[in-house]
XYZ file of C-alpha atoms in Angstrom:
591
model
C -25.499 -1.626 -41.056
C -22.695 -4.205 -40.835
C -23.021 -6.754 -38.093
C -20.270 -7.996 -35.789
C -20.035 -11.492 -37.654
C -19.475 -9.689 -41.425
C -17.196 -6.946 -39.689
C -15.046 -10.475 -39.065
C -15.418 -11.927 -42.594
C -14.095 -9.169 -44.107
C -11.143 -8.866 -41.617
C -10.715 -12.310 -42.254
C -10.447 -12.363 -46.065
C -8.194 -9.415 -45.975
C -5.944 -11.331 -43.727
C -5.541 -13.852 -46.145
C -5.773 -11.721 -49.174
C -2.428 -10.202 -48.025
C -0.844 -13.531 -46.986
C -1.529 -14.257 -43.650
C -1.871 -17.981 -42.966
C -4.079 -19.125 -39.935
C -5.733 -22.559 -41.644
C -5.621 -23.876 -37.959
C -7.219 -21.453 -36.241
C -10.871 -19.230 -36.812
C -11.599 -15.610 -35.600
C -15.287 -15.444 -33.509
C -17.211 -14.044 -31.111
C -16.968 -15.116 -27.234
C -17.525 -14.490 -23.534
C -14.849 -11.925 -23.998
C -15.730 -10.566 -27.222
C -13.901 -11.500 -30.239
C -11.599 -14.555 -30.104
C -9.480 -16.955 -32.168
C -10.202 -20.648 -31.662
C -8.393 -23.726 -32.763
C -10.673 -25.387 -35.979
C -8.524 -29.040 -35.467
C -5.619 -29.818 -32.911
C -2.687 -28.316 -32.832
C 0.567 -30.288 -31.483
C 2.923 -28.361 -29.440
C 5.229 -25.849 -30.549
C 3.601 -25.555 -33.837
C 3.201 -22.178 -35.641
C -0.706 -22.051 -36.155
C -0.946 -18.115 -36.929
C 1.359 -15.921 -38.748
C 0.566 -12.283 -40.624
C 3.228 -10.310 -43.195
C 5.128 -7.836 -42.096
C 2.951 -5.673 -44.746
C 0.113 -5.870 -42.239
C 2.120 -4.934 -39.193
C 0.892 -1.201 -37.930
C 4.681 0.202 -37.455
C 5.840 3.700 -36.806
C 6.782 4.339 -40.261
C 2.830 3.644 -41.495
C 1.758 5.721 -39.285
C 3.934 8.429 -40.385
C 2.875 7.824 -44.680
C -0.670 7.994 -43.542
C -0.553 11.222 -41.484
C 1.127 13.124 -43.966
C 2.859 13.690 -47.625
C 6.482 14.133 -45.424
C 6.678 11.485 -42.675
C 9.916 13.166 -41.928
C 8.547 15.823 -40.835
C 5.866 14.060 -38.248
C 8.262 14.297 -34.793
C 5.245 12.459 -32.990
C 6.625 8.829 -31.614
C 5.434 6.858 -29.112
C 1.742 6.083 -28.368
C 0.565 9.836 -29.499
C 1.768 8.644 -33.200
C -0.421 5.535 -32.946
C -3.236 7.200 -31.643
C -3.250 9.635 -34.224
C -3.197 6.964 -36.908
C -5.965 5.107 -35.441
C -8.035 8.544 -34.678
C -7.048 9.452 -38.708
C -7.806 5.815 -40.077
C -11.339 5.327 -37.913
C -13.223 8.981 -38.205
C -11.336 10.146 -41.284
C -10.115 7.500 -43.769
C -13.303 5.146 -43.270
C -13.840 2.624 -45.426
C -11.598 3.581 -48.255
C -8.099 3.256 -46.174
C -6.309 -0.398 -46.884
C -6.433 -0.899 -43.022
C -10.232 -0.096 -43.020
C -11.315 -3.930 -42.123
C -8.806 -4.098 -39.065
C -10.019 -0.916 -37.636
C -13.675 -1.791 -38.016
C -13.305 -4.716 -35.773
C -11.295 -2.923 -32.719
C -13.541 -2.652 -29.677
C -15.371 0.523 -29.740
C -15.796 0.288 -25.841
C -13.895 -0.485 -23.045
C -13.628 -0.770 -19.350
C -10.819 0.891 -18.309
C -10.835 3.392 -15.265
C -10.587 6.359 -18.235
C -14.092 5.572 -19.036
C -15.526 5.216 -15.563
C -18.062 7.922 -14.378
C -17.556 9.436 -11.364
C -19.828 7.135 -9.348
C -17.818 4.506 -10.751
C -14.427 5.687 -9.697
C -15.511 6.089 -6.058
C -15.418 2.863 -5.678
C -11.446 3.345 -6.444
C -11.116 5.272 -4.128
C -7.926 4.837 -1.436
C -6.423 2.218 -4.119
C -3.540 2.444 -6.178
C -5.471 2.873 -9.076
C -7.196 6.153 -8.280
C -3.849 7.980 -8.535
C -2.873 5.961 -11.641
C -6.299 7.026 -13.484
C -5.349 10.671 -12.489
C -1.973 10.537 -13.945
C -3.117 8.680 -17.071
C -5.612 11.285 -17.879
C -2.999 13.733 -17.203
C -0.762 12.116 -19.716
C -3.554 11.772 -22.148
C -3.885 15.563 -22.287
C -0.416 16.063 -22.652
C -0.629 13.538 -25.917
C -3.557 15.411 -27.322
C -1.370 18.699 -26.938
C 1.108 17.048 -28.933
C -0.737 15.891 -31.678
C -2.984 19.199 -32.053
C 0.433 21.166 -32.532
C 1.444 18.858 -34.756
C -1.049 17.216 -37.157
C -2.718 19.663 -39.516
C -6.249 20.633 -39.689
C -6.313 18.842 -43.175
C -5.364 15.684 -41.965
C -7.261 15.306 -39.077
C -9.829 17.492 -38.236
C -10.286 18.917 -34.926
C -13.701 17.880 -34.822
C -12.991 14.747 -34.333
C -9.674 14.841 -32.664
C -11.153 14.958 -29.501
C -10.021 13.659 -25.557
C -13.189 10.982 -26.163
C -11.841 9.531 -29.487
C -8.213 10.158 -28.154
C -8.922 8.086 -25.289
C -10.572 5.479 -27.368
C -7.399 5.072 -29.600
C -5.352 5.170 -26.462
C -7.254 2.115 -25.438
C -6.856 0.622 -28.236
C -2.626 0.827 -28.014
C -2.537 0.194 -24.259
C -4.670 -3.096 -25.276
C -3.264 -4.809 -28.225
C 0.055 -3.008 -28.878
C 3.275 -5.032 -28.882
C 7.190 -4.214 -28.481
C 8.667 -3.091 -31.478
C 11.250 -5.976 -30.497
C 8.881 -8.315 -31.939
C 9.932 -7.248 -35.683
C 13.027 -6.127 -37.457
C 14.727 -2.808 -36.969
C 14.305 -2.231 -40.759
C 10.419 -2.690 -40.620
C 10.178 -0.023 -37.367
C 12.820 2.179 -36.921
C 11.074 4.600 -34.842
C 12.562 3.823 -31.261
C 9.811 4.740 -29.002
C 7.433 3.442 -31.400
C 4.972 0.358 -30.246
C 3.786 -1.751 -32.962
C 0.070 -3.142 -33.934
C -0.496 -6.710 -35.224
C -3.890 -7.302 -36.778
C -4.782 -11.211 -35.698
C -2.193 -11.536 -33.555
C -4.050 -9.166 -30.544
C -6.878 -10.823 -30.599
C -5.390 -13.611 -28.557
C -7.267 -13.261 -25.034
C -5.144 -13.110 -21.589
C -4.568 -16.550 -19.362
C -1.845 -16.036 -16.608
C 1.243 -18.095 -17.468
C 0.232 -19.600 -20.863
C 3.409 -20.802 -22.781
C 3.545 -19.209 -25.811
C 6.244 -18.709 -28.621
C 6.682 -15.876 -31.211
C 8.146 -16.596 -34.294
C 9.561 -14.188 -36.270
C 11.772 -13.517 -39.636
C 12.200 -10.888 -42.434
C 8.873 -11.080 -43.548
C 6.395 -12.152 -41.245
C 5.530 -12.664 -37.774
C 3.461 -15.181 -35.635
C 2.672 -17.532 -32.608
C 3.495 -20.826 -31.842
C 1.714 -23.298 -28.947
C 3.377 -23.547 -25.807
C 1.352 -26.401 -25.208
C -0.508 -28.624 -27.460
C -4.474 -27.177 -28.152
C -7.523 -29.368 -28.638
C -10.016 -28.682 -31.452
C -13.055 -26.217 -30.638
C -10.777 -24.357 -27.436
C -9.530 -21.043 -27.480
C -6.224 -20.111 -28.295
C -5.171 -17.708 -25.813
C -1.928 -15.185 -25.480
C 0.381 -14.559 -22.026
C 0.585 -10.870 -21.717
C 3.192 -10.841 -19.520
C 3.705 -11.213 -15.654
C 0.745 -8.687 -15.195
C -1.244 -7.804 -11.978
C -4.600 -7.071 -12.100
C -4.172 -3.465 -11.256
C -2.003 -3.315 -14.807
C -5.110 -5.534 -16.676
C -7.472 -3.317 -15.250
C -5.858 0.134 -16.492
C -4.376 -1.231 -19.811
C -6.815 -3.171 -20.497
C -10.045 -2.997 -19.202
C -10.735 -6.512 -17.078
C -9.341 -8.564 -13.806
C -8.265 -12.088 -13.533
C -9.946 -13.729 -11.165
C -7.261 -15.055 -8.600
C -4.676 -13.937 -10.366
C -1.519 -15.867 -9.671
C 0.373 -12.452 -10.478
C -1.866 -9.827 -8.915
C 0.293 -7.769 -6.982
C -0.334 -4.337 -4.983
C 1.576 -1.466 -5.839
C 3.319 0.928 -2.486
C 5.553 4.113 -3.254
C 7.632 4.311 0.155
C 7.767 8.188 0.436
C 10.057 9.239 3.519
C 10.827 13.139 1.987
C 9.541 14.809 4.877
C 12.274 12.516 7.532
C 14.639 15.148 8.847
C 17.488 12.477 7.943
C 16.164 12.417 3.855
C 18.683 13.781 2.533
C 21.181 11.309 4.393
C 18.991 8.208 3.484
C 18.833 8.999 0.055
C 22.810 9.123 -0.065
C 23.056 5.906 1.312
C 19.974 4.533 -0.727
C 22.080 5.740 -3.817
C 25.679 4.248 -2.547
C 23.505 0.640 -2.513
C 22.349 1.412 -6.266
C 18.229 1.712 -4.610
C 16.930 4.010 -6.885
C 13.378 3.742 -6.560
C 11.055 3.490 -4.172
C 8.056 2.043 -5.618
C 7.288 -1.568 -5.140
C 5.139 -4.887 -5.433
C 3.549 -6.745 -2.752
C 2.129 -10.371 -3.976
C 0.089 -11.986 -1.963
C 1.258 -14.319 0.610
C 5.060 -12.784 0.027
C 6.868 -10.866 2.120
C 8.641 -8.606 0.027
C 11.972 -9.019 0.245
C 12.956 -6.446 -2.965
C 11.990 -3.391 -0.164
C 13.576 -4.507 2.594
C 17.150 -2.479 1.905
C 15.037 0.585 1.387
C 12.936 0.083 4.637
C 16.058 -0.727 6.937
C 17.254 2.889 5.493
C 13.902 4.297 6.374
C 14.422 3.134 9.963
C 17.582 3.928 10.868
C 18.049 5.700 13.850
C 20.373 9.506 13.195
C 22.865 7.210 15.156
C 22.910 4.525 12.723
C 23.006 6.846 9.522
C 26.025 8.450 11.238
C 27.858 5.247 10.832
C 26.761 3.812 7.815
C 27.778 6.982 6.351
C 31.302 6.781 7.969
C 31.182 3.362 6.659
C 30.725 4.116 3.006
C 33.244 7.046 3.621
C 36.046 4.365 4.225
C 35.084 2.301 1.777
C 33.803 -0.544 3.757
C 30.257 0.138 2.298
C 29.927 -3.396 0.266
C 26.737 -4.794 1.128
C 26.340 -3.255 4.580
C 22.266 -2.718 4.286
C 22.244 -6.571 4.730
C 23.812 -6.559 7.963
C 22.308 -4.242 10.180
C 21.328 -6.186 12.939
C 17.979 -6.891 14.700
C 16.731 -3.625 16.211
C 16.844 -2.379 12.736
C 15.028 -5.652 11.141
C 12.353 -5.421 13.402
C 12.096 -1.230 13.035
C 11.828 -1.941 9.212
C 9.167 -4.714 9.431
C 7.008 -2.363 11.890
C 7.244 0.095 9.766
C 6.028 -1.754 6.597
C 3.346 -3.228 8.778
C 2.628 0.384 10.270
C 2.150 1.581 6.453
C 0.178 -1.486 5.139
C -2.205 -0.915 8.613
C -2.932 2.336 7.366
C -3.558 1.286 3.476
C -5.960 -1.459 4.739
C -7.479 0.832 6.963
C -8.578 3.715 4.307
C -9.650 0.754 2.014
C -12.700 0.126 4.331
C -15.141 -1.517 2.820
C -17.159 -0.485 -0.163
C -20.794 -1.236 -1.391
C -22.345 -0.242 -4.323
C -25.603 -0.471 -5.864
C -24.537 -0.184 -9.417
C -24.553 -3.070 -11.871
C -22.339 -1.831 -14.549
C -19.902 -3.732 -15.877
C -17.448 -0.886 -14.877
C -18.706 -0.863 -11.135
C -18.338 -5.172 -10.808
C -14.597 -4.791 -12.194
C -13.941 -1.775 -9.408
C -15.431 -4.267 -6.478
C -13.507 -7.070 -7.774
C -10.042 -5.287 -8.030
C -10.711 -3.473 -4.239
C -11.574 -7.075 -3.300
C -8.375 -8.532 -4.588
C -6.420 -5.857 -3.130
C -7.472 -5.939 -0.090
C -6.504 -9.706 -0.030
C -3.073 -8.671 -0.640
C -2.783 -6.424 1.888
C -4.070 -8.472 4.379
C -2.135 -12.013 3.087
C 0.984 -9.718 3.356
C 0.523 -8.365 6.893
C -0.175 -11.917 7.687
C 3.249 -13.016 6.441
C 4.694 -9.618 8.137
C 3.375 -11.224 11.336
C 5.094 -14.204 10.846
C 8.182 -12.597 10.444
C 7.662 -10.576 13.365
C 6.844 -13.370 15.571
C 9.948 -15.160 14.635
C 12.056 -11.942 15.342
C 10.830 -11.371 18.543
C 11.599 -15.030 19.558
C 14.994 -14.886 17.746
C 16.093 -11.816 20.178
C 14.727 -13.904 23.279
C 16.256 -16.469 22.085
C 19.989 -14.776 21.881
C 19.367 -12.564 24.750
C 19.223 -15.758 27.042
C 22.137 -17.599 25.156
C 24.343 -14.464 26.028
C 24.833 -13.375 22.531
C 24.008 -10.403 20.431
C 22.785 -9.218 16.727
C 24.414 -5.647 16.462
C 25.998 -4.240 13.004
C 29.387 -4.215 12.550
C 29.625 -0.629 13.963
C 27.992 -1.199 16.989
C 29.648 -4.333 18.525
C 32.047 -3.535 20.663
C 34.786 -5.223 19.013
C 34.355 -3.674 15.428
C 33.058 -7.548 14.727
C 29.795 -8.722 13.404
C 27.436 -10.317 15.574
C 28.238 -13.504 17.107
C 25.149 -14.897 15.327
C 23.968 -15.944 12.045
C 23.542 -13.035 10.444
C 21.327 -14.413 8.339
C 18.784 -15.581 10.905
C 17.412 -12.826 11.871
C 16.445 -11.896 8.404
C 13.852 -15.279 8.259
C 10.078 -15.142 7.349
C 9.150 -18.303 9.398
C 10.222 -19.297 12.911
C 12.210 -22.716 12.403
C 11.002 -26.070 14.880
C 8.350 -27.836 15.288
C 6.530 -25.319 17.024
C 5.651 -22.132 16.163
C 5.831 -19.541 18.835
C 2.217 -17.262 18.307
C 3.135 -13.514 18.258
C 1.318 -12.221 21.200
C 3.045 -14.992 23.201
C 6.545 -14.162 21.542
C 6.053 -10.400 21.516
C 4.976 -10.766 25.649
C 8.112 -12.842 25.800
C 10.392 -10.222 24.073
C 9.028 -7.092 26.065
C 8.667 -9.095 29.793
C 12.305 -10.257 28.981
C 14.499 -8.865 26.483
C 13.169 -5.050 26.053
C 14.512 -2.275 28.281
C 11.234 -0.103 29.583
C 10.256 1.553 32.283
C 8.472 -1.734 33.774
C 11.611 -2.761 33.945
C 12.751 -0.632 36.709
C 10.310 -3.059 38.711
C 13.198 -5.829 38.642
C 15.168 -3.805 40.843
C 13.289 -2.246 43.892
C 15.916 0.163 45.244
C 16.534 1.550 42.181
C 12.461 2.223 41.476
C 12.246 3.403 45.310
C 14.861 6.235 44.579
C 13.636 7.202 41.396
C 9.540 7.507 42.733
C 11.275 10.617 44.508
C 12.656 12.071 40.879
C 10.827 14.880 38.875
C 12.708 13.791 35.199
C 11.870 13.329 31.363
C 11.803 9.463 30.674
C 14.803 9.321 28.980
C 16.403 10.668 31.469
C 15.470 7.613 34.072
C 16.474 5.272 31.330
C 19.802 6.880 31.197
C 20.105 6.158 35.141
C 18.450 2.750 34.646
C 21.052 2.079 31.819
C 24.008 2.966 34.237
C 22.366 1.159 37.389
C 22.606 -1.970 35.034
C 26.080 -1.146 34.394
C 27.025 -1.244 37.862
C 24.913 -4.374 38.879
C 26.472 -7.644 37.404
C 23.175 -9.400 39.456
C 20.866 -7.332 36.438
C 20.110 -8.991 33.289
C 20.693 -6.692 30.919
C 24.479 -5.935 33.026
C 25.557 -8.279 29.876
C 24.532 -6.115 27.051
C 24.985 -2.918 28.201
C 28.859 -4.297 29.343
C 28.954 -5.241 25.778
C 27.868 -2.144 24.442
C 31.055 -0.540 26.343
C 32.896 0.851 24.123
C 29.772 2.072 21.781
C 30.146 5.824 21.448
C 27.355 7.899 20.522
C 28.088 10.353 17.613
C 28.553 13.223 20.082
C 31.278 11.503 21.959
C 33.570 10.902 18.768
C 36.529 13.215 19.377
C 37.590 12.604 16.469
C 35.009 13.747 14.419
C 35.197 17.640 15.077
C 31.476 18.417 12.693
C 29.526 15.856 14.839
C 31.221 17.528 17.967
C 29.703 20.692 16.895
C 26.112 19.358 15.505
C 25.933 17.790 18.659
C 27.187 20.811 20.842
C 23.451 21.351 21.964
C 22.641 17.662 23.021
C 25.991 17.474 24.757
C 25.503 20.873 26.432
C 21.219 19.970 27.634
C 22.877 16.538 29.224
C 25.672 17.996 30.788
C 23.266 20.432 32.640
C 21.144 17.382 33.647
C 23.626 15.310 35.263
C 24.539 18.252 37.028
C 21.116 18.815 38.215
C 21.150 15.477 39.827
C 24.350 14.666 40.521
C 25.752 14.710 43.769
C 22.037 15.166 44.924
C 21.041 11.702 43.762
C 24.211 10.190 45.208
C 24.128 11.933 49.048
C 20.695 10.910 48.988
C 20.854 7.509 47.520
C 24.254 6.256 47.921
C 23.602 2.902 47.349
C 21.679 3.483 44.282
C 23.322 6.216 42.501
C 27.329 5.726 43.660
C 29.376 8.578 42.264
C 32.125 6.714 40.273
C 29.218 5.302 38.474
C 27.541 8.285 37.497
C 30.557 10.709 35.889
C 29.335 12.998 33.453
C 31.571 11.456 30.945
C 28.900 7.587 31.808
C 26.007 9.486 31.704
C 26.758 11.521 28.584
C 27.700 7.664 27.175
C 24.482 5.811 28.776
C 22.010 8.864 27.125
C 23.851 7.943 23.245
C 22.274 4.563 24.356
C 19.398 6.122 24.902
C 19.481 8.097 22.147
C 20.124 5.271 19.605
C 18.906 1.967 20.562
C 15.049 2.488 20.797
C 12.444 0.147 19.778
C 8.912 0.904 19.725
C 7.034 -2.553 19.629
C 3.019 -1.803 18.118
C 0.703 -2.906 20.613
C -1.588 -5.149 18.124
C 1.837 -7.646 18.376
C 0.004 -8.303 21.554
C -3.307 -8.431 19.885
C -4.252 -5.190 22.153
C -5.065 -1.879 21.638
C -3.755 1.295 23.313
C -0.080 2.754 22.915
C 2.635 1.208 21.416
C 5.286 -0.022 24.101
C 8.617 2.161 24.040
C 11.604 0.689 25.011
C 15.395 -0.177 24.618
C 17.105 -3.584 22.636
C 19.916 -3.815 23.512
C 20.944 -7.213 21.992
C-alpha cells in the first residue's frame, strides 16, 4: 500500500509531465498536512508556481467524465464537482488521468459535518450550530440532485452515498477557486467552481499578499512578498473569519485578525414589521445579517437597528417623510433617543448571545472537540470586546445628552423639532464611539448623571413637592402621572425640563394630525381612552389642587398633546449602565 510520500511523487511527476513548472518550490508533508515549500529564495512578485489550463478541474471535465453527452448533465455548481470527485475516487481509481491528484486529497477532515454528536454540543448556542444544520440540509438536497441525475452506470449507488458525498463536498468547500480565475472559454459553466491541482495546496495565513497570474493557457501564483529558502509558501484565502475556516475548511486561526461573529437581527414578530421593512427597503437595507469584529462597533447595522427602535411615533413620520420625498438619508439623522434605543438594543441582544454561550468543558481530546473549544473561545471574545466598545459608546451618549441638556440645546430629528429644523447640534456627535477630552466620563457615573439629570421619571416628581403631594392622593396608570408631570413642567418656567417640553410645543402626536384623516381613525381608540381620563380627573384635580393642576393648563386638547409625549419619547435605560441589577429605569428624553 502506497505511502503518503509516493502518493506525492507521483502527483508531482504528473504535474510536470503535463507542463506545470514549480522548479522553485517542493510539495511535502507538514504540521498541517501536505504543503509546498520554497527549495531557494524567491524575490518578490515572482511567479514560482504555475499549472496548464489542461490540469484545471472545470465544469466542462466534469461533465466528459460523467457521461458520453455532457449536454445533457444539467448538474452545476458544487453537486457537479462532487459528483466528479465521488466518480473519479470510488469509481475511476487508478486508471482515470486525474487519478494522482485525487489520491493525494485529504481523506479526512474537521469540519462540523463530521463531528459526532458529543462533538457538536460543544457548538451549541453559536452561530455555527445553525450553519452545520443548514449545510447538511443542503447536502441532502445535492445528493437528491445527483441521484436523479447521474445513472446507475456511471456512478453506482453504492458508493454514492451522504458519507462520500460529504467527503467530496469537503473537498470543494476546501480547495475550490472562482471560476474568475480562468478564461470563460476554459469554464463556461456559470455556477461552476473550479479545482487547481498544486495550486490548493497553499496553506491559509491571514493577510498574506499574494498575486495570481493568469493567461490563455495556464494559471499560477506570484509572491506578495519575497520568501526565504526552506519556509512555506502559503495562500490568503480571503478576508475569512474563523467561523467560515472552521465550516469550509476544517481549522481556526488562532487570533485571527479577521474573525468575526455572525448576528441575523430578526424583528418579524414587532407589530410595526411590516412598516420597518418598508422603510428598511426605501434606504436600500436588504438584509439583516451581519458581522461583529472584535473590538468594532459595528457601524454597517446601525441603520437597521435605529429602524428596529423606532417608536410607532417615529415610523409615522419617517414614513410621511419618504412619502414627500424628503427620504434621502434620513436613517442618519434621527436624533439621540433613537441612538441610544438602537445601541441598547444591540447590547440587549449581544447580553443574551453571551449569556446562552456559558461556558463549556469537555473531556474529549479529539481534534474535532479542541477546534469546537477554540472557536466558542474566540467567539465569546467577540462578543464581549464588542459590548465593551457598545459601552463606550453608551457612556459617551449619555454624557453627550447631559451635556446638551445643560447647554439648552437639543438632538431631535428633523420631524420632531419644533421648527421643522434639525437639531441645533452636530448631528454627527451623537453618533461617536468614544467620548472626546481628556477624560473619560465611566458609564455608571455618566448613566447616574443622565437619569439624576436629564431623564424624565417618576423620581423626578421629587423636584417639585406640591406637585408629588397632590399626586400621593391619585389612584392612576403611570403614564398617566407623566402626562400631568409633563404639563406641570409646561406651566412652571422654575422646572428644568420647562425648556424642552416648551420646545417640543408644537410636536403633535400622530393622533392629533387633522390632517391626516387614517391616523385620525387608527388612533380613534387612544384618543377616545384619554379623553375619558382627563375627564375623570379634570375639574376634580383642579378644585382640589388649584395650585397644582390650574384649569387653562390642563384642556383636554394639552393633555391629549402631553400623553403623544408620553406616548413617543420613552427611553428605557438597562440597569447594568449603572453596573446594578434589578429593573431597567423607564423614563422620558426629552432633548
Amino acid at each position: 500500500m502506497e505511502d503518503n510520500k509516493q502518493r506525492l511523487d507521483r502527483f508531482v511527476a504528473w504535474l510536470r509531465d503535463n507542463g506545470a513548472e514549480m522548479d522553485k518550490v517542493e510539495v511535502r508533508e507538514s504540521e498541517h498536512g501536505n504543503g509546498v515549500y520554497v527549495k531557494e529564495p524567491i524575490p518578490a512578485e515572482e511567479q514560482y508556481a504555475q499549472i496548464p489550463l489542461r490540469l484545471v478541474v472545470t465544469g466542462r471535465v466534469c461533465r466528459e467524465a460523467l457521461g458520453a453527452d455532457p449536454a445533457a448533465i444539467r448538474l452545476v455548481g458544487r453537486s457537479l464537482l462532487c459528483a466528479f470527485l465521488i466518480q473519479q475516487r470510488f469509481v475511476a481509481g487508478e486508471s482515470s488521468f486525474w487519478h494522482p491528484y485525487i489520491s493525494i486529497l485529504p481523506h479526512e477532515f474537521h469540519t462540523p459535518l463530521f463531528f459526532s454528536d458529543t462533538e457538536l454540543e460543544l457548538l451549541e448556542n453559536t452561530p455555527m450550530i445553525y450553519a452545520v444544520k443548514d449545510r447538511r440540509q443542503l447536502m441532502r438536497d445535492e445528493l437528491e440532485e445527483i441521484l436523479e441525475q447521474i445513472p446507475e452506470s456511471t456512478i453506482p449507488r453504492s458508493v454514492l452515498t451522504t458519507e462520500n458525498y460529504a467527503w467530496a463536498a469537503a473537498v470543494v468547500s476546501s480547495r475550490s477557486f472562482t471560476k474568475s480565475l480562468i478564461s470563460e472559454s476554459q469554464s463556461p459553466d456559470e455556477e461552476t467552481s473550479v479545482l487547481l491541482p498544486l495550486l490548493d495546496m497553499m496553506n491559509h495565513r491571514p493577510l498574506t499578499r499574494i498575486s495570481w497570474i493568469a493567461s490563455d493557457s495556464s494559471i499560477g501564483f506570484a509572491a506578495g512578498t519575497a520568501l526565504s529558502k526552506g519556509s512555506e509558501v502559503v495562500n490568503n484565502y480571503g478576508a475569512k473569519s474563523n467561523e467560515e475556516l472552521l465550516m469550509g475548511y476544517g481549522f481556526c486561526v488562532p487570533g485571527n485578525p479577521l474573525n468575526s461573529y455572525h448576528i441575523k437581527l430578526n424583528y418579524t414578530m414587532d407589530p410595526l414589521a411590516a412598516d420597518k421593512q418598508a422603510i428598511l427597503n426605501h434606504a436600500q437595507i436588504t438584509s439583516c445579517d451581519h458581522y461583529i469584529r472584535a473590538d468594532e462597533l459595528p457601524r454597517d447595522l446601525l441603520p437597521t437597528l435605529r429602524v428596529m427602535a423606532m417608536t410607532e411615533t417615529d415610523v409615522y413620520y419617517v414614513k410621511r417623510q419618504i412619502a414627500e420625498g424628503h427620504g434621502g438619508a434620513l436613517l442618519d439623522d434621527l436624533g439621540l433617543r433613537i441612538e441610544l434605543r438602537a445601541r441598547f438594543l444591540l447590547a440587549f441582544l449581544l447580553h443574551k448571545k453571551l449569556d446562552a454561550l456559558g461556558q463549556k468543558k469537555s473531556t474529549l481530546s479529539t481534534v474535532n472537540a479542541q477546534l469546537a473549544l477554540q472557536y466558542r473561545t474566540e467567539t465569546e471574545g467577540i462578543l464581549r470586546s464588542t459590548l465593551s466598545a457598545l459601552a463606550r459608546a453608551e457612556c459617551r451618549l449619555l454624557a453627550y445628552a447631559s451635556q446638551i441638556f445643560a447647554d439648552g440645546l437639543h438632538a431631535h430629528p428633523r420631524y420632531v423639532s419644533d421648527n421643522g429644523q434639525p437639531s441645533q447640534t452636530d448631528a454627527g456627535a451623537s453618533s461617536s464611539d468614544e467620548p472626546t477630552g481628556s477624560k473619560k466620563p465611566k458609564q455608571p457615573l455618566a448613566a447616574q448623571q443622565f437619569i439624576d439629570e436629564v431623564l424624565l421619571t417618576e423620581e423626578s416628581f421629587t423636584s417639585d413637592p406640591e406637585f408629588m403631594d397632590a399626586v400621593e392622593q391619585i389612584d392612576a396608570e403611570p403614564d398617566v402621572l407623566m402626562t400631568l408631570f409633563v404639563l406641570r413642567i409646561r406651566a412652571s418656567p422654575e422646572s428644568p425640563w420647562h425648556a424642552a417640553v416648551q420646545r417640543l410645543g408644537l410636536f403633535r402626536h400622530p393622533m392629533l394630525v387633522a390632517e391626516d384623516a387614517d391616523a385620525g381613525l387608527a388612533y380613534a381608540d387612544m384618543m377616545l381612552e384619554m379623553g375619558e381620563i382627563h375627564d375623570s380627573l379634570f375639574p376634580l384635580l383642579t378644585e382640589h389642587f388649584p395650585k397644582v393642576f390650574p384649569a387653562e393648563q390642563f384642556t383636554p386638547e394639552l393633555f391629549l398633546w402631553a400623553a403623544g409625549l408620553v406616548e413617543s419619547f420613552r427611553l428605557s435605560v438597562p440597569a447594568r449602565c449603572l453596573d446594578a441589577a434589578g429593573d431597567d429605569i423607564e423614563g422620558l428624553l426629552l432633548v
